[in-house]
Coordinates of C-alpha atoms in Angstrom, one line a residue:
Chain A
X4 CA 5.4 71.6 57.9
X5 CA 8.4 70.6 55.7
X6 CA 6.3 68.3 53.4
X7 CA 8.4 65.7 51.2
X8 CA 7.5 67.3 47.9
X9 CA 9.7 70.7 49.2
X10 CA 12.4 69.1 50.6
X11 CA 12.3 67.2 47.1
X12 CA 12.4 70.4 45.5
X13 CA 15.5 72.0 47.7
X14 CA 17.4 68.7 46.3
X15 CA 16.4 69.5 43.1
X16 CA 17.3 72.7 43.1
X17 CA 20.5 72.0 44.5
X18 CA 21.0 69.6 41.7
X19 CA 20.4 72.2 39.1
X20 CA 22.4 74.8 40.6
X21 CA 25.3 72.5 40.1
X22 CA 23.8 71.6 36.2
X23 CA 24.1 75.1 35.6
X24 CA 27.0 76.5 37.2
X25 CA 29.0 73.8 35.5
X26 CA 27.6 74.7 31.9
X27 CA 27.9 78.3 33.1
X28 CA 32.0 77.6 32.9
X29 CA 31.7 75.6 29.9
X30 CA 29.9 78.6 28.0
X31 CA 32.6 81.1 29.4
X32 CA 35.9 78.2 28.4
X33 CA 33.7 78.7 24.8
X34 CA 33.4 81.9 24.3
X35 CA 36.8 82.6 25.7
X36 CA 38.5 80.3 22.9
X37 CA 35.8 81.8 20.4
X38 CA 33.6 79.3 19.6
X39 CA 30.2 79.4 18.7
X40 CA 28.6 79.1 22.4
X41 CA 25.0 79.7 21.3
X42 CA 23.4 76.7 21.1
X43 CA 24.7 75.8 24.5
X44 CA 23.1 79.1 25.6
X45 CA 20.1 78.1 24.0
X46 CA 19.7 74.9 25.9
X47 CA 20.7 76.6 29.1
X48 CA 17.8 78.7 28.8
X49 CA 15.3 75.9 27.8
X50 CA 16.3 73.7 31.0
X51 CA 15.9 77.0 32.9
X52 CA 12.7 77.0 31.6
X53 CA 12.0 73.8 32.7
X54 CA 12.8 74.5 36.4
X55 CA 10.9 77.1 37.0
X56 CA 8.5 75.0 39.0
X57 CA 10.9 73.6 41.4
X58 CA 13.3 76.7 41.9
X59 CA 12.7 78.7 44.9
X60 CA 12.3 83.2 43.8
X61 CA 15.7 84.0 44.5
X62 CA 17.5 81.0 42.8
X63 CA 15.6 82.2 40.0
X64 CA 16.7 85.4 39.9
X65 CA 20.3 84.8 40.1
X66 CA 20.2 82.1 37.2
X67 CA 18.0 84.7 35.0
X68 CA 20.9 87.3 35.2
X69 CA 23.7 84.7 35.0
X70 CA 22.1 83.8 31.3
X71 CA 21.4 87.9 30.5
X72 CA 25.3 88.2 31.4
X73 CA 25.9 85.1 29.0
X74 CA 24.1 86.7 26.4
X75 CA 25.8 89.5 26.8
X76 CA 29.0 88.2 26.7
X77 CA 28.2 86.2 23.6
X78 CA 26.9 89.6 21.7
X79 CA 30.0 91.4 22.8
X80 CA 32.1 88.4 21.1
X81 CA 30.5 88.6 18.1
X82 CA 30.4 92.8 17.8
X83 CA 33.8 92.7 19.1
X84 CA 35.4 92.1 15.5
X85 CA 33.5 95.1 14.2
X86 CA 34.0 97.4 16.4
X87 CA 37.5 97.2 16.9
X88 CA 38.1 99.2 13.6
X89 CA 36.1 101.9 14.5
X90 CA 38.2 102.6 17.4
X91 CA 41.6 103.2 15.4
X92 CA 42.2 106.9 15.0
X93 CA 43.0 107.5 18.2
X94 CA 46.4 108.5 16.8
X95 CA 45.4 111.0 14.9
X96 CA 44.4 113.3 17.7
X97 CA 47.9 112.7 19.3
X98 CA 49.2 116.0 20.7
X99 CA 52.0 117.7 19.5
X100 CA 55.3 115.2 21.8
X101 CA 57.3 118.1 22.0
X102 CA 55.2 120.5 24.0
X103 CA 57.3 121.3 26.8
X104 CA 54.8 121.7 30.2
X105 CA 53.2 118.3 30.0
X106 CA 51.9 118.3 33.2
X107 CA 48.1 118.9 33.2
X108 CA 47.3 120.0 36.6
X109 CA 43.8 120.9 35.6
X110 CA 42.3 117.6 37.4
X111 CA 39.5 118.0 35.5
X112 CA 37.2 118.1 38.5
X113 CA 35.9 121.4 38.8
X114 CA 32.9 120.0 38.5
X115 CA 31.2 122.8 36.6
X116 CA 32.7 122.0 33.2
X117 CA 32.2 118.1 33.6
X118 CA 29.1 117.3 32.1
X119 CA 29.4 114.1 34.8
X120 CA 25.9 111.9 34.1
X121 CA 24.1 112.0 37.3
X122 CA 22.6 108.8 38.1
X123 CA 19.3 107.2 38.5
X124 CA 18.3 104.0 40.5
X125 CA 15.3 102.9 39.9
X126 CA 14.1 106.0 38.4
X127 CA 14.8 107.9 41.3
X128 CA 16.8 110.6 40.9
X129 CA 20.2 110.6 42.6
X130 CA 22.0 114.3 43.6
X131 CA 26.0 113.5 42.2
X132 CA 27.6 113.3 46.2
X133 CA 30.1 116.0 44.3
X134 CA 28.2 118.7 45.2
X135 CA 28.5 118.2 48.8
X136 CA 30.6 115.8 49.7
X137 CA 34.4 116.4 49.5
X138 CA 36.3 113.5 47.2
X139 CA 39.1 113.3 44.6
X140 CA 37.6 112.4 41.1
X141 CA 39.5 112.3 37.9
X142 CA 37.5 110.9 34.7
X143 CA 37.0 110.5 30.9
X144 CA 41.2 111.3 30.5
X145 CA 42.9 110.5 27.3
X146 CA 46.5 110.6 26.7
X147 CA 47.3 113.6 29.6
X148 CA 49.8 113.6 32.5
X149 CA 48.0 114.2 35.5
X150 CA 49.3 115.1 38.7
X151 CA 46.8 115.7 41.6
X152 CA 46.6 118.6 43.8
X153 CA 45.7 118.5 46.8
X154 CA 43.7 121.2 46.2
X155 CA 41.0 120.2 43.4
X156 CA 38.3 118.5 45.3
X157 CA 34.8 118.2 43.9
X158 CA 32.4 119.4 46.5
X159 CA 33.8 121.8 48.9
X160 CA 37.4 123.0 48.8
X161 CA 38.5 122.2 52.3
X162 CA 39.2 118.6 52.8
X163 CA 38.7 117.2 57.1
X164 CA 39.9 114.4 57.5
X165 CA 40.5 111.4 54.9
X166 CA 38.6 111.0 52.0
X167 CA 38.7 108.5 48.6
X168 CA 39.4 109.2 44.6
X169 CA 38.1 107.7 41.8
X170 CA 39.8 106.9 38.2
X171 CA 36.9 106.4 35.5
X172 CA 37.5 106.1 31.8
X173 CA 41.1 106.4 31.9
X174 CA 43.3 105.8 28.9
X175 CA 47.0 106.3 27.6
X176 CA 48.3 109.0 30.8
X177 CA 49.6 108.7 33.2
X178 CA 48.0 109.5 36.7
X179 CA 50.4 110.6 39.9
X180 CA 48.3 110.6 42.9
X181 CA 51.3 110.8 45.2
X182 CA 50.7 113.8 46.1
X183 CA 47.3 113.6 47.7
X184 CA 47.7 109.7 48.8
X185 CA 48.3 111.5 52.3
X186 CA 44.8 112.2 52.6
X187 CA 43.1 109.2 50.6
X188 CA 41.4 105.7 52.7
X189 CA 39.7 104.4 49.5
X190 CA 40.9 104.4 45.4
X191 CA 37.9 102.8 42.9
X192 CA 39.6 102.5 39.7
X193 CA 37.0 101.6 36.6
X194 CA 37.8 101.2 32.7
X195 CA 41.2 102.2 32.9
X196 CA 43.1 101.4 30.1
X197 CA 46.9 101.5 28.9
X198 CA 48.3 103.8 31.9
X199 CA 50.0 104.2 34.8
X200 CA 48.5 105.2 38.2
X201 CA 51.2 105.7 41.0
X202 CA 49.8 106.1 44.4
X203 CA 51.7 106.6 47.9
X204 CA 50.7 104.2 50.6
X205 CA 47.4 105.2 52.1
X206 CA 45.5 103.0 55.1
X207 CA 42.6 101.9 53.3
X208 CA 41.8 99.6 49.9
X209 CA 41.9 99.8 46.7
X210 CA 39.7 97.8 43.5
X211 CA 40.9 98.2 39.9
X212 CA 37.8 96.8 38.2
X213 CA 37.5 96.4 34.0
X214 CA 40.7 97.7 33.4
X215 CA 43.6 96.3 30.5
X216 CA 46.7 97.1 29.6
X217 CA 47.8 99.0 32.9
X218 CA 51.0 99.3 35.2
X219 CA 49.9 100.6 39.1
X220 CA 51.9 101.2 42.1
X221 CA 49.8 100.6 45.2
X222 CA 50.2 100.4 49.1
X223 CA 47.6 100.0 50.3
X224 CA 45.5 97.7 53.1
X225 CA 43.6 95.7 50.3
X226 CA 43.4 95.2 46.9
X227 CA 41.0 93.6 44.8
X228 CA 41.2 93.4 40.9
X229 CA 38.3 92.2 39.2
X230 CA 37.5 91.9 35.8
X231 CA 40.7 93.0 33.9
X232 CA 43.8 91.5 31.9
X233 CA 47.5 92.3 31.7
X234 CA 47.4 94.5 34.6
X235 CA 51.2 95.1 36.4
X236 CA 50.8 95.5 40.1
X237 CA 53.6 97.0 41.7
X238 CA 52.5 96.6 45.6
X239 CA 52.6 96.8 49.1
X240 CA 49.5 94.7 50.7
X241 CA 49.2 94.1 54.5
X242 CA 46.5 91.2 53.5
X243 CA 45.9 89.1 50.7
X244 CA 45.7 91.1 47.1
X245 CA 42.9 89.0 45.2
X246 CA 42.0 88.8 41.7
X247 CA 38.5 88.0 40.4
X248 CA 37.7 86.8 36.7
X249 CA 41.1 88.3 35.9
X250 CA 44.1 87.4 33.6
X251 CA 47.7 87.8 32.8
X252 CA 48.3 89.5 35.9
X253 CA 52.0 90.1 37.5
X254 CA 52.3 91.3 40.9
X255 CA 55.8 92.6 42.3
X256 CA 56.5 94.9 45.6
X257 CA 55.9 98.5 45.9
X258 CA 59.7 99.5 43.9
X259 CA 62.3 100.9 46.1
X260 CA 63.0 103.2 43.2
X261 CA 60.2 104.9 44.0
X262 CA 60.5 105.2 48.0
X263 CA 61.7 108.5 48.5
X264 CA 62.2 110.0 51.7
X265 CA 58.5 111.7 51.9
X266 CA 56.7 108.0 50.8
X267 CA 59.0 106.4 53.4
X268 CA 57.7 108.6 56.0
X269 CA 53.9 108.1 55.0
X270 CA 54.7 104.5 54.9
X271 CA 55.5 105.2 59.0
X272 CA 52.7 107.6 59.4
X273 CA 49.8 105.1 57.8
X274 CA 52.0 102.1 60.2
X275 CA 51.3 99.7 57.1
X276 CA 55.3 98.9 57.2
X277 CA 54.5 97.5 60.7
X278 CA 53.2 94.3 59.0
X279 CA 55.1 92.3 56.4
X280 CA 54.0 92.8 52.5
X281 CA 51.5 90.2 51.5
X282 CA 51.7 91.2 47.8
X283 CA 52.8 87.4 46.7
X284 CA 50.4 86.3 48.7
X285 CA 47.9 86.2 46.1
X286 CA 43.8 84.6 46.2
X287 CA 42.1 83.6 42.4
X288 CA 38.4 83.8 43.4
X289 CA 38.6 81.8 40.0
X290 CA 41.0 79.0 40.8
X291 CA 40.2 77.4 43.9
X292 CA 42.6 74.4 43.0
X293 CA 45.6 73.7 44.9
X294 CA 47.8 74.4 41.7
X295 CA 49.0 77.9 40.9
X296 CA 46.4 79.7 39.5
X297 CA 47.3 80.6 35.7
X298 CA 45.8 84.0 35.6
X299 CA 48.3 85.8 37.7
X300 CA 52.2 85.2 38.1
X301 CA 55.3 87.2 40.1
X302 CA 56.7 89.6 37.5
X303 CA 60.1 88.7 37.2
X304 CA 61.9 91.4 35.2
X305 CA 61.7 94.8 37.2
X306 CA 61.6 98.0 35.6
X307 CA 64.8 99.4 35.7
X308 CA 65.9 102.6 38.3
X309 CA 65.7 104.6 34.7
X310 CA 62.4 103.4 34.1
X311 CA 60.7 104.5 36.9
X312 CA 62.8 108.3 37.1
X313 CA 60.7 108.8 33.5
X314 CA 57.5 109.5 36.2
X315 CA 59.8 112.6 37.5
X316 CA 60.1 114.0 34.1
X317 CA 56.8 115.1 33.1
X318 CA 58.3 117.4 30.2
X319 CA 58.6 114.2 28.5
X320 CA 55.3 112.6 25.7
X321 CA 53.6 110.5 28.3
X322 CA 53.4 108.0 25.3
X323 CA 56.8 107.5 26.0
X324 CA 57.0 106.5 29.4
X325 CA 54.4 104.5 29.1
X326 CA 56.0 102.4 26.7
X327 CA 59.0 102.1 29.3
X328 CA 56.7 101.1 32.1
X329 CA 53.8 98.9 30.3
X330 CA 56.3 96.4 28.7
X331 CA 54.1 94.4 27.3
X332 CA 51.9 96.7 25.6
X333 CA 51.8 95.6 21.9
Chain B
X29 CA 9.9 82.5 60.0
X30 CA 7.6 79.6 60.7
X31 CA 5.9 78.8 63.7
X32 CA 7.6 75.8 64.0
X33 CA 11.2 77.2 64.8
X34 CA 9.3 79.8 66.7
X35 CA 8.8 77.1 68.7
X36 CA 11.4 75.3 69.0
X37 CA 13.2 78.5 69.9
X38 CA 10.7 79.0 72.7
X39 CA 12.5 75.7 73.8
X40 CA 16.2 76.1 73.7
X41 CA 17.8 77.6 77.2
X42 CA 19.8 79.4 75.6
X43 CA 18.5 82.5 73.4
X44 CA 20.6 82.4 70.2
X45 CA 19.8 84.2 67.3
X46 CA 21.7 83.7 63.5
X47 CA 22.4 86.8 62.0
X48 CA 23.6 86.6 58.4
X49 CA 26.4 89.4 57.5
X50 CA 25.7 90.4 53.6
X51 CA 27.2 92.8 50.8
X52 CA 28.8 93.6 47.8
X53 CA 33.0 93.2 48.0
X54 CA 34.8 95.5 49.7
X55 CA 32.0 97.0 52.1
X56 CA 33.9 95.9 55.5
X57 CA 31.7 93.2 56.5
X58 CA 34.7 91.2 57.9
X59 CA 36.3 94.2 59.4
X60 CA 32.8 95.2 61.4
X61 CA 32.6 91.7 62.3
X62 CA 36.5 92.2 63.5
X63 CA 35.9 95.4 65.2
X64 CA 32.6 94.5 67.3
X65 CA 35.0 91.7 68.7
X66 CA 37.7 93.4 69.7
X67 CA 40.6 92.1 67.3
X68 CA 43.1 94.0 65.1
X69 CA 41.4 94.9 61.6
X70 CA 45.0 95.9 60.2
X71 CA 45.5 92.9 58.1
X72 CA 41.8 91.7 57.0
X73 CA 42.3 90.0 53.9
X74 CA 38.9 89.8 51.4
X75 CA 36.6 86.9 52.5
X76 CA 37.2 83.6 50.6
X77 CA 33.8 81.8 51.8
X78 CA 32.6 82.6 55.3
X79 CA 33.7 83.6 58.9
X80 CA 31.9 82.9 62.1
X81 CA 31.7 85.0 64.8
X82 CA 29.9 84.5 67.8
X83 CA 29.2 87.4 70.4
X84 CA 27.2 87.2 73.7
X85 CA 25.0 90.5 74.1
X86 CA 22.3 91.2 76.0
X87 CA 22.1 87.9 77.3
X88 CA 22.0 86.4 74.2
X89 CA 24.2 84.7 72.3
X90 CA 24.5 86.0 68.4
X91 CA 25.9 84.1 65.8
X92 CA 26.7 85.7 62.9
X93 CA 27.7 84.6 59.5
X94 CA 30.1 86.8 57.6
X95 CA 29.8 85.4 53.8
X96 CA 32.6 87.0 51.4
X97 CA 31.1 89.0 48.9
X98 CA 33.1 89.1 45.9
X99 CA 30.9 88.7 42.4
X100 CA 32.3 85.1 42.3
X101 CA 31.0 84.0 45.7
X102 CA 27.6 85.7 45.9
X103 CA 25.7 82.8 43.9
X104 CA 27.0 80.8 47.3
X105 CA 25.1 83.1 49.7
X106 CA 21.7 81.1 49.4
X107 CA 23.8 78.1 51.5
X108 CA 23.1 80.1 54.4
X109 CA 19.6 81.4 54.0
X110 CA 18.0 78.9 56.5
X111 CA 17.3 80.1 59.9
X112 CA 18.5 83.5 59.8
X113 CA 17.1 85.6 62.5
X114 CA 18.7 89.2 61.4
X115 CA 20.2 90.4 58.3
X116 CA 23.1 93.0 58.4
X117 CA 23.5 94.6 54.9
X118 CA 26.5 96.4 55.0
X119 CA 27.4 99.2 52.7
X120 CA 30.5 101.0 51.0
X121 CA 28.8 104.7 51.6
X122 CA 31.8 106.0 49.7
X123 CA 31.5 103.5 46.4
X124 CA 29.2 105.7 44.4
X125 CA 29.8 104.2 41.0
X126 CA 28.1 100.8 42.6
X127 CA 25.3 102.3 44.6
X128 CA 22.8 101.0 41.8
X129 CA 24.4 97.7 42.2
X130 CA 24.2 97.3 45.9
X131 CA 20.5 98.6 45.8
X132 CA 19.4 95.7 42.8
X133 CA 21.6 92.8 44.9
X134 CA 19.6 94.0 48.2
X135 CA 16.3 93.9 46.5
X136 CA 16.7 90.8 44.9
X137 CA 18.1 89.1 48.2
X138 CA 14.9 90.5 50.1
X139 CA 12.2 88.4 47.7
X140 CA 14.0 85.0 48.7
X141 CA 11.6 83.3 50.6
X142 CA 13.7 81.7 52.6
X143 CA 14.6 85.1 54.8
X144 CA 11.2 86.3 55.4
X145 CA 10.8 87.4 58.7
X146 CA 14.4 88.4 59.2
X147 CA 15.0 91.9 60.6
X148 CA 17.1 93.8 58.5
X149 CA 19.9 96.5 59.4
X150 CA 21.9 98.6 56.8
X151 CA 25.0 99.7 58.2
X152 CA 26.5 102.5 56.0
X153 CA 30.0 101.8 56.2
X154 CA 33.1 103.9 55.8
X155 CA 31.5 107.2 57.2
X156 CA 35.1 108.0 58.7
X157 CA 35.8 109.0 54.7
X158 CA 34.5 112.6 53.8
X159 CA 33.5 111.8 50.3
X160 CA 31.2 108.8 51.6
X161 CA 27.0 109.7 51.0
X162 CA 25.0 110.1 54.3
X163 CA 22.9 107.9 55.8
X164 CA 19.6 109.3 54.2
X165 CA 21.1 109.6 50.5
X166 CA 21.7 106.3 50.7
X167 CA 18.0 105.1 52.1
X168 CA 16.7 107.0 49.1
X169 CA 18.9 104.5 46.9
X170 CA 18.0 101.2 48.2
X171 CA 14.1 102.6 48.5
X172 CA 14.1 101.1 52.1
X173 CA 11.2 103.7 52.6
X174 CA 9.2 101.3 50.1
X175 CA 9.8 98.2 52.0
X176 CA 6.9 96.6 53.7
X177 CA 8.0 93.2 54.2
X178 CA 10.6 93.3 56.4
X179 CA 11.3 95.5 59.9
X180 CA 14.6 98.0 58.6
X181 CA 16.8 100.6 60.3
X182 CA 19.4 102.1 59.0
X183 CA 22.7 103.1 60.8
X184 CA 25.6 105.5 60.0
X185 CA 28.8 104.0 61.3
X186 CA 32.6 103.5 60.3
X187 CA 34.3 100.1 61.3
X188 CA 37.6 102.0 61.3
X189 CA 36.5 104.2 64.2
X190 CA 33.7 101.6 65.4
X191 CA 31.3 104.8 65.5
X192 CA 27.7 103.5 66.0
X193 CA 28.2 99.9 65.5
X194 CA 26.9 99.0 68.7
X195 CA 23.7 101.3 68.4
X196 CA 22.7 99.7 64.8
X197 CA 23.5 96.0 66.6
X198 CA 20.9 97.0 69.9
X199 CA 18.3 98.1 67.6
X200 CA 18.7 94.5 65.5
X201 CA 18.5 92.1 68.3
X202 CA 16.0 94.6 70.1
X203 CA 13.7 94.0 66.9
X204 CA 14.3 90.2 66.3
X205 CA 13.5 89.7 70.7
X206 CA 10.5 91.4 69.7
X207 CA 9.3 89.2 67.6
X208 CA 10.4 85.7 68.5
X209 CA 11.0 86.0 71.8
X210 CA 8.0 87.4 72.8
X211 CA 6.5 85.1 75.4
X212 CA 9.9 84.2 77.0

């Protein structure tokens, strides 16, 4: 049944895969140092073109939305320049630093006043799991402190048993989930940007995905970053942490700073102190050489004990704090 | 499927089956692959390439192929198409924001030519977290309903409390006997 011109095809299919995952890189090194990657785009496309008789469905598939994500990145290079000017007054909406109660306990998720967008796959309409399902949701924040209560769950109000929270369209607060990690087995953090997220240890993982600009304390089972720069990861890991088309990264252990009697005990009660921290032990889905990956490095200057008290004080700007905890942020 | 390795699996002794373990990152494909064999899921690091496992059940003798899922990684699944008897699609239930992406990475997967044939089980992971959609929410998302070219069932289950694993993995190898070993 396997005729020679298909097992011809496989090998030429296997050939092209390699062609194109190799330009595939060389577009990305491009556009990354900002040159003009369109021709090389172009030609991509045409030998794609050409290959259409020899590439099995699925092959297909995967190369057509590698070149749509190309493109994309390409256009977002070039838009990039003019749209960062329309995102500058920012500022101007600052809130008055002095107000004394900084803490907004609001949450934000009583779900009524959210005009969340409710999905749709496929055209088929999704129900938002909020309405029924129990889970900690916190999203479309700017500049706020945010403290989590326990008690501002979407869906019902009565939580059994563990449940997860999600961060979405986060930027300049500050978000303490301490007090709720207790009851968490899964954090999804997306588009979070210039903040800080501390968490207690919980038994579960958590993914930080297009995110910039961020400090986060984590203990947690897993943790997977993908598609994000200049993130600080303050961590315990009982596996390997991995990173994933990520850069400027800096992992360092969960601070002792912050271990206070009650996180100590919930490091006991989730057992995830029974196994050494893994947090240096870091994988670059991107750099499969035996060298050090450049994208991610140990961070070698701590905060300092006064640093990390600033997250106690929430009568304080958050602006402020985050300045003391996101070092780098220019 | 092809009636040639139909054959030639009418020939072997010994009644193996390769069952390909598929998802987006972060489902818990490893640590259902950990917790059907008995070992300590405390310290499963994300997959960098590919695990074996191989289980005897029912007196045959599975071999599954547990292929990291990480964005990176997934153009390498097609390495493993060949021969695959079952496919076990496993789901986050609680990752909401990437539903829509598990469903288009499913339905894309299912056109390859290359897996026709193979039974297919959706295990909805991670029902042990209260915010995580129910079984038949997330049939509706992948449109499993819609599927005609492949046998499906779909399974509620948690790795951490190893609810229901078993049940999804008697219906798979129930289905693929079925239909390969059907004169042995």
């Amino acid at each position: 049944m396997a005729s020679s011109s298909s097992a011809a095809n496989a090998t030429a299919a296997a050939k092209y895969w390699e062609y194109f995952q190799l330009q595939k890189e060389a577009i990305t090194a491009m556009v990354a140092q900002s040159q003009d990657a369109s021709q090389a785009v172009r030609e991509l496309d045409s030998s794609l073109r050409e290959a259409y008789i020899f590439l099995p469905p699925y092959d297909l598939k995967r190369f057509n939305d590698d070149l749509e994500e190309l493109r994309a990145l390409l256009q977002q290079k070039r838009g990039g320049a003019s749209k960062k000017q329309g995102f500058k007054f920012k500022s101007a909406v600052a809130r008055p630093s002095n107000a004394v109660s900084t803490i907004v306990n609001t949450a934000s998720p009583s779900s009524a006043d959210l005009p969340v967008a409710e999905p749709t796959y496929n055209g088929v309409h999704m129900p938002p799991a909020p309405s029924t399902r129990p889970s900690y949701s916190f999203t479309g924040i700017d500049d706020r402190w945010i403290a989590a209560d326990p008690l501002q769950l979407l869906g019902e109000d009565r939580l059994q048993g563990p449940t997860d929270c999600e961060l979405r369209d986060i930027s300049n607060s500050i978000v303490d989930l301490r007090p709720i990690s207790h009851s968490l087995r899964a954090l999804n953090c997306h588009r979070v940007q210039n903040s800080v997220v501390i968490c207690g240890p919980f038994s579960g993982s958590a993914t930080v995905r297009d995110s910039a600009g961020c400090a986060m304390v984590l203990g947690v089972r897993q943790f997977r970053l993908e598609n994000s720069r200049a993130i600080d990861v303050y961590l315990f890991c009982t596996s390997h942490p991995i990173i994933e088309r990520s850069s400027g990264v800096r992992f360092a252990p969960y601070p002792l700073e912050l271990q206070s009697s009650q996180i100590q005990r919930e490091f006991d009660a989730t057992q995830l102190s029974s196994q050494p921290n893994s947090f240096d032990k870091v994988d670059d889905f991107n750099w499969l050489k035996r060298q050090a990956s450049p994208n991610w490095s140990l961070q070698k200057l701590l905060p300092s004990a006064n640093d990390w008290a600033l997250l106690d004080d929430a009568s304080r700007p958050c602006t402020q704090s985050l300045h003391a905890l996101i070092k780098r942020m220019s | 499927m092809g009636l040639l390795s139909i054959i030639r699996k009418l020939r072997e002794k010994e009644k193996e089956m390769r069952i390909l373990v598929l998802g987006l990152d972060n489902a818990g494909k490893t640590t259902i692959m950990k917790r059907m064999n008995g070992e300590s899921i405390d310290t499963v690091s994300p997959t960098l390439g590919f695990n074996i496992t191989t289980l005897d059940f029912d007196n045959y003798k599975l071999n599954f192929w547990d292929v990291g899922g990480q964005r990176t990684i997934r153009p390498y699944w097609r390495n493993y198409f060949e021969q695959t008897d079952g496919i076990i699609w496993v789901v986050d239930s609680a990752d909401r924001e990437r539903m829509a992406d598990c469903a288009q990475e499913l339905s894309s997967l299912l056109k390859e030519d290359r897996l026709a044939g193979a039974s297919l089980l959706v295990l909805a992971n991670k029902q042990d977290i209260a915010g995580a959609l129910s079984k038949d929410e997330i049939q509706r998302v992948l449109e499993l309903q819609k599927l005609t070219t492949h046998h499906w069932a779909i399974t509620a289950c948690s790795a951490v409390t190893g609810e229901n694993l078993l049940e999804g993995l008697q219906w798979l190898v129930k289905d693929i006997a079925a239909h390969i070993y059907m004169f042995a």
